[in-house]
Amino acid sequence: MDHREIEDRNIPDLYLMNKLSNEARLQFEEHFISCPECLSRLEMTEGLRTALKNELMARPLTTIHSTGRSPFRTYGFALAAAAILISLGLLAALAFRTWSEEQRESAELRNRLGVATASLEQERNKSAQLNAQLAALAQQQGTVPVFPLVITRGGSDTPGSTLNSIVLPQAGWMIFLLELPDVPRIESYKAVVRDSKGILVSDISGLKSTSRDTLAISVLSSLFVPGDFVISLEGLTSGRYTLLGKYSFHVLR
Amino acid sequence: MSQEAELIAEIQGGNVQAEEEFVNRYRRGILMILRRSYEAVGAAEDLCQDTLRIALDSIRRGEIIDPDRLSGFVCGIARNLALNYARRAARRETSTDDSELYSLSPVSPPAQLDELLRAEQIRAVRRVLEELPGDRDRELLYRFYIAEEDKESICRDLDLTSLHFNRVLFRARERYRQLYEKYLRRK
């Protein structure tokens, strides 16, 4: 293995992405273990890739701070939304129980229910705006828009309840950066994208992640129309796929 | 006599400087291999020390028959240690012994220095992205390094030659290295 071949075939990049065959990987390791030139190349590539990923993950915060909004993040919004939903449920139950006995109190509760609903709607709008800004920022900094998606928790992957909203780019590729759950020893991943009617949009298997916490998948934007979608992420372990998480998102034009 | 054969002979002769040279030559590479192992990444420093110790003991005892296979021998030790560590970790994960479970939880918050370095990495890479001459080069970086698409399909889509592709990667890496090293020197 000589340096010309190593550079021409991008072997250090493929090594870091776990894309070399087993034989090529062993051969390259035996070369670079005592080769300062290749080690520097590997370390620099590793640094650049990590920095690119960190930069992408840092974008939502930058967007929020630059617009002077209160610093709530996606998780913060998820908690707030969950709290509001629970409040709504409690208020509704209470209102039903006291309906016949305390009309005045019931009216007040209905009023509070309305306020809470409006608040939830407001939070949703804020989230959509933030994601729109994020998408706009992504488009400014690179031709390929990158959308970080968080796992939809609490079984709220029904259409309309999504926390992830994305603005569809006009054409070309876009990248979804999926938050990975902490499940060790996944050999490869499979991502299945379906629309709100359950119709298959895309099915990508054999995905490998070189990061512990994110998995990037690239898809053609032309596959999507405005509406709700869900990505089901499955992990391959011991020859079997198991569901790792669902990522629901709303596509805006 | 090859460099490896000379180094082995010096170590077997009790030359401490030769042992230091051996450590300096192999340490970075061993760490790189160990960091690629998902399970062993947290113990990479310890496993690296173990690899060096085992390799030096074997050399001193004259167990290296073919000096040209020294690198392969060191690689083999590192890989085996990583594999054994992963197996032990897997056994501990299914154990009901609380003390073992606690010993597995790496939940220390990121150190302040790590956060500063991360912030600098982000600043440096933003500058690299800004300085790229066109959107096409930025797209190339994202699709290759983030989405991990194949070089051939990116070259086909963007109408690039393999040479241009490699040149963009080289320039981005070099610029990132310059900016980041400049920051580390300042600190």
XYZ file of C-alpha atoms in Angstrom:
440
model
C 0.000 0.000 0.000
C 1.690 3.231 -1.115
C 0.740 6.832 -0.459
C -0.305 7.534 -4.024
C -2.833 4.705 -3.929
C -3.971 5.728 -0.449
C -4.710 9.277 -1.590
C -6.210 8.389 -4.980
C -8.645 5.923 -3.431
C -9.453 8.130 -0.392
C -8.556 5.215 1.847
C -8.241 7.273 5.091
C -11.734 8.747 4.517
C -13.231 5.327 3.791
C -11.466 3.878 6.842
C -13.022 6.491 9.120
C -16.449 5.836 7.587
C -16.055 2.055 8.102
C -16.425 1.576 4.353
C -13.274 -0.458 3.689
C -13.453 -4.204 3.233
C -12.109 -6.191 6.166
C -8.973 -7.102 4.250
C -8.298 -3.516 3.151
C -8.926 -2.251 6.688
C -6.394 -4.655 8.225
C -3.876 -3.812 5.511
C -4.305 -0.070 6.027
C -4.060 -0.370 9.828
C -0.778 -2.240 9.489
C 0.457 0.570 7.275
C -0.652 3.621 9.233
C 0.200 2.326 12.715
C 3.782 3.487 12.173
C 3.230 6.066 9.396
C 3.167 9.653 10.762
C 1.957 11.013 7.407
C -1.119 8.799 7.260
C -1.825 9.314 10.962
C -1.834 13.094 10.484
C -4.133 12.670 7.496
C -6.501 10.471 9.557
C -6.494 12.806 12.549
C -7.173 15.856 10.399
C -9.999 14.148 8.522
C -11.503 12.921 11.773
C -11.283 16.471 13.159
C -12.890 18.023 10.093
C -15.747 15.499 10.041
C -16.441 15.950 13.740
C -16.338 19.724 13.352
C -18.760 19.608 10.394
C -21.186 17.501 12.425
C -20.851 19.697 15.502
C -21.396 22.757 13.365
C -24.620 21.304 11.996
C -25.849 20.318 15.429
C -25.052 23.792 16.776
C -27.109 25.599 14.140
C -30.494 25.577 15.880
C -29.038 27.282 18.968
C -27.285 29.896 16.857
C -30.531 30.642 15.064
C -32.421 31.054 18.297
C -29.843 33.301 19.919
C -29.397 35.481 16.884
C -33.096 36.282 16.799
C -33.097 37.202 20.480
C -35.723 34.609 21.441
C -35.850 32.869 24.774
C -33.372 29.991 24.635
C -35.722 27.019 24.503
C -34.630 24.079 22.440
C -36.480 21.232 20.808
C -36.457 19.146 23.986
C -37.625 22.130 25.975
C -40.453 22.576 23.557
C -41.288 18.870 23.745
C -41.569 19.115 27.530
C -43.624 22.286 27.337
C -45.948 20.748 24.771
C -46.289 17.568 26.840
C -47.077 19.615 29.949
C -49.700 21.586 28.056
C -51.251 18.405 26.651
C -51.435 16.864 30.124
C -53.002 20.082 31.440
C -55.533 19.953 28.643
C -56.460 16.381 29.537
C -56.875 17.184 33.223
C -58.870 20.286 32.544
C -61.149 18.469 30.148
C -61.809 15.666 32.664
C -62.505 18.113 35.435
C -64.802 20.175 33.265
C -66.821 17.080 32.338
C -67.276 15.993 35.989
C -68.516 19.362 37.208
C -70.550 20.315 34.150
C -74.014 19.718 35.553
C -73.293 21.054 39.053
C -71.188 24.144 38.618
C -71.959 25.986 35.435
C -69.987 29.039 36.381
C -66.874 27.071 37.284
C -67.257 25.068 34.121
C -67.302 28.189 32.021
C -64.121 29.338 33.662
C -62.492 25.983 32.992
C -63.541 26.156 29.350
C -61.969 29.543 29.205
C -58.703 28.186 30.613
C -58.893 25.278 28.183
C -59.148 27.755 25.353
C -56.146 29.663 26.636
C -54.108 26.461 26.945
C -55.097 25.395 23.420
C -54.099 28.780 22.071
C -50.818 28.509 23.940
C -50.144 25.099 22.417
C -50.899 26.459 18.972
C -48.575 29.367 19.644
C -45.770 27.008 20.696
C -46.312 24.953 17.537
C -46.084 28.063 15.404
C -42.899 29.108 17.187
C -41.397 25.687 16.542
C -42.354 25.837 12.862
C -40.829 29.328 12.590
C -37.609 28.207 14.246
C -37.321 25.219 11.951
C -38.021 27.419 8.961
C -35.199 29.701 10.089
C -32.983 26.682 10.605
C -33.755 25.460 7.098
C -33.065 28.914 5.692
C -29.757 29.042 7.543
C -28.872 25.582 6.309
C -29.545 26.701 2.758
C -27.374 29.771 3.182
C -24.381 27.834 4.477
C -24.445 24.920 2.099
C -26.250 23.848 -1.003
C -27.520 20.705 0.695
C -30.010 21.606 3.438
C -29.516 19.612 6.615
C -32.416 18.946 8.990
C -31.675 17.597 12.468
C -34.609 15.395 13.580
C -35.250 14.324 17.158
C -36.921 11.045 18.097
C -40.676 11.393 18.496
C -41.255 10.368 22.074
C -44.464 9.412 23.867
C -46.117 7.820 20.844
C -47.142 11.145 19.377
C -46.190 10.226 15.815
C -49.655 10.841 14.531
C -49.996 13.508 11.832
C -50.252 17.020 13.160
C -48.512 16.346 16.468
C -44.977 16.579 15.118
C -42.267 18.743 16.648
C -40.075 18.621 13.539
C -41.020 20.895 10.675
C -38.906 21.293 7.584
C -39.080 23.633 4.630
C -38.775 21.696 1.410
C -35.843 22.820 -0.761
C -36.733 23.585 -4.370
C -34.725 20.694 -5.803
C -31.834 18.337 -5.216
C -30.675 16.508 -2.156
C -31.339 17.127 1.489
C -29.877 15.494 4.560
C -31.717 14.316 7.655
C -29.523 14.148 10.731
C -31.273 11.649 13.001
C -30.710 11.674 16.748
C -29.589 8.138 17.646
C -30.816 6.378 20.774
C -28.099 4.941 22.997
C -28.153 1.355 21.718
C -24.709 -0.250 21.400
C -23.485 -2.768 18.829
C -25.730 -1.898 15.893
C -24.225 -3.422 12.754
C -26.170 -1.247 10.331
C -29.344 0.821 10.154
C -32.435 0.853 7.970
C -34.557 3.975 7.548
C -38.092 3.667 6.185
C -39.913 6.871 5.254
C -43.715 6.820 5.009
C -46.293 9.519 4.480
C -49.324 10.135 6.716
C -51.305 7.448 4.853
C -48.577 4.883 5.447
C -47.446 4.877 1.818
C -43.769 4.062 1.401
C -41.707 7.047 0.255
C -38.201 5.698 0.649
C -36.473 2.670 2.116
C -32.750 2.966 2.743
C -30.827 0.080 4.292
C -27.192 -0.691 5.028
C -26.688 2.681 6.693
C -23.645 3.025 8.938
C -23.028 5.736 11.473
C -19.559 6.814 12.443
C -20.914 9.037 15.171
C -22.314 7.842 18.474
C -25.270 10.183 18.542
C -26.311 10.982 14.978
C -27.007 9.211 11.717
C -27.094 11.128 8.460
C -29.285 10.059 5.566
C -29.524 11.863 2.262
C -32.746 11.850 0.256
C -34.029 13.542 -2.854
C -36.333 16.440 -1.988
C -38.523 15.575 -5.002
C -39.810 12.530 -3.074
C -41.666 14.821 -0.688
C -44.776 16.957 -0.882
C -46.111 19.217 1.873
C -47.613 17.084 4.636
C -46.739 14.751 7.476
C -44.139 11.997 7.310
C -42.579 9.470 9.652
C -39.123 7.910 9.467
C -38.875 4.544 11.232
C -35.288 3.748 12.132
C -34.368 0.101 12.622
C -31.058 -1.341 13.791
C -29.536 -4.636 12.688
C -28.189 -6.787 15.516
C -27.450 -10.511 15.267
C -29.147 -10.710 11.871
C -32.409 -9.099 13.039
C -33.804 -5.611 12.628
C -35.367 -3.960 15.672
C -37.136 -0.637 15.825
C -34.957 2.038 17.429
C -37.165 5.076 17.067
C -39.589 7.090 14.981
C -39.057 10.612 13.706
C -42.205 12.383 12.610
C -41.900 15.608 10.706
C -44.032 18.050 8.823
C -42.982 19.239 5.402
C -43.748 22.820 4.458
C -43.364 24.253 0.991
C 18.856 -4.921 8.203
C 15.448 -3.214 8.193
C 14.544 -0.391 10.609
C 12.225 -2.763 12.487
C 14.917 -5.424 12.822
C 17.346 -2.818 14.185
C 14.777 -1.539 16.661
C 13.990 -5.060 17.865
C 17.698 -5.869 18.285
C 18.266 -2.660 20.285
C 15.299 -3.383 22.589
C 16.466 -6.954 23.122
C 19.895 -5.541 23.987
C 18.321 -3.481 26.803
C 18.494 -0.069 25.103
C 15.959 2.146 26.914
C 16.046 4.810 24.180
C 15.015 2.177 21.652
C 12.030 1.341 23.845
C 11.087 5.022 23.910
C 11.399 5.167 20.147
C 9.159 2.139 19.846
C 6.527 3.814 22.059
C 6.757 7.093 20.109
C 6.467 5.307 16.790
C 3.428 3.185 17.618
C 1.435 5.062 20.254
C -0.563 7.338 17.901
C -1.418 4.483 15.557
C -2.540 2.192 18.356
C -4.799 4.931 19.715
C -6.303 5.471 16.259
C -7.152 1.769 15.966
C -8.614 1.592 19.474
C -10.719 4.712 18.978
C -12.409 3.009 16.014
C -13.758 0.314 18.326
C -17.151 1.477 19.594
C -16.953 -0.421 22.876
C -13.312 0.295 23.657
C -13.203 3.981 22.821
C -13.620 5.041 26.452
C -10.715 2.858 27.534
C -8.448 3.635 24.568
C -5.661 5.210 26.651
C -5.502 2.268 29.080
C -5.672 -0.321 26.306
C -2.932 1.543 24.424
C -0.644 1.283 27.455
C -1.440 -2.425 27.731
C -0.713 -2.953 24.019
C 2.676 -1.251 24.300
C 3.565 -3.185 27.447
C 2.631 -6.569 25.950
C 4.455 -5.794 22.686
C 7.633 -4.699 24.503
C 7.557 -7.788 26.742
C 7.244 -10.005 23.656
C 10.130 -8.246 21.905
C 12.353 -8.527 24.996
C 11.600 -12.246 25.217
C 12.569 -12.674 21.562
C 9.112 -13.756 20.414
C 9.126 -11.680 17.209
C 10.295 -14.099 14.527
C 9.806 -11.876 11.468
C 10.781 -8.233 12.199
C 8.997 -7.060 9.033
C 5.746 -8.190 10.640
C 6.278 -5.982 13.710
C 3.500 -3.522 12.738
C 1.085 -6.384 12.095
C 2.008 -7.893 15.436
C 1.312 -4.627 17.317
C -1.978 -4.158 15.412
C -3.027 -7.677 16.368
C -2.429 -7.030 20.078
C -4.448 -3.774 19.957
C -7.350 -5.433 18.124
C -7.432 -8.406 20.499
C -7.389 -6.180 23.569
C -10.243 -4.097 22.152
C -12.217 -7.261 21.377
C -11.672 -8.702 24.861
C -12.649 -5.402 26.428
C -15.875 -5.368 24.370
C -16.701 -8.933 25.438
C -16.154 -8.090 29.099
C -18.291 -4.957 28.722
C -21.098 -7.008 27.122
C -21.015 -9.478 30.024
C -21.136 -6.637 32.553
C -24.122 -5.082 30.772
C -26.226 -8.190 31.358
C -25.019 -8.650 34.925
C -27.298 -7.852 37.868
C -24.394 -6.775 40.045
C -25.037 -3.093 40.798
C -21.409 -2.205 41.377
C -20.513 -3.439 37.895
C -23.380 -1.525 36.346
C -22.290 1.690 38.026
C -18.748 1.171 36.835
C -20.073 1.168 33.260
C -21.908 4.464 33.315
C -19.762 7.144 31.672
C -21.990 10.069 32.564
C -19.487 12.746 33.497
C -20.418 16.135 32.025
C -18.179 17.541 29.282
C -15.213 19.416 30.688
C -14.985 23.148 30.149
C -11.891 22.745 27.982
C -13.707 20.252 25.757
C -16.535 22.747 25.306
C -14.060 25.490 24.368
C -12.338 23.232 21.857
C -15.688 22.237 20.394
C -16.685 25.877 20.006
C -13.381 26.608 18.279
C -13.831 23.619 15.973
C -17.201 25.027 14.953
C -15.764 28.500 14.343
C -12.913 27.045 12.294
C -15.145 24.863 10.159
C -17.559 27.752 9.511
C -14.631 29.748 8.218
C -13.532 26.850 6.037
C -17.056 26.626 4.596
C -17.209 30.380 3.972
C -13.861 30.346 2.202
C -14.772 27.551 -0.197
C -15.006 29.033 -3.685
C -18.468 27.708 -4.547
C -21.626 25.983 -3.384
C -20.593 22.864 -5.254
C -17.561 22.356 -3.005
C -19.673 22.821 0.118
C -22.184 20.303 -1.194
C -19.348 17.882 -1.849
C -18.108 18.153 1.749
C -21.558 17.621 3.246
C -22.460 14.725 0.998
C -19.145 12.929 1.434
C -18.343 13.562 5.102
C -21.828 13.923 6.634
C -24.169 11.895 4.451
C -21.301 9.499 3.620
C -22.333 9.123 0.009
C -20.032 7.360 -2.428
C -17.437 9.432 -4.225
C -18.541 8.089 -7.614
C -22.161 9.166 -7.231
C -21.171 12.631 -5.963
C -18.744 13.096 -8.844
C -21.455 12.005 -11.288
C -24.101 14.330 -9.830
C -21.824 17.342 -9.584
C -19.972 16.640 -12.814
C -16.590 16.447 -11.095
C -13.429 14.528 -11.831
C -11.848 12.349 -9.169
C -8.910 14.758 -9.123
C -11.100 17.785 -8.433
C -12.943 15.862 -5.745
C -9.695 14.981 -3.958
C -8.420 18.530 -4.336
C -11.489 20.002 -2.606
C -11.131 17.573 0.296
C -7.417 18.299 0.568
C -7.901 22.089 0.603
C -10.694 21.891 3.202
C -8.644 19.634 5.473
C -5.541 21.778 5.187
C -7.390 25.014 5.860
C -9.142 23.491 8.838
C -5.809 22.234 10.176
C -4.215 25.696 9.802
C -7.068 27.465 11.572
C -7.358 24.956 14.371
C -3.609 24.725 15.001
C -3.393 28.518 15.029
C -6.021 28.566 17.763
C -4.200 25.877 19.784
C -0.917 27.833 19.504
C -2.645 31.009 20.732
C -3.928 29.104 23.743
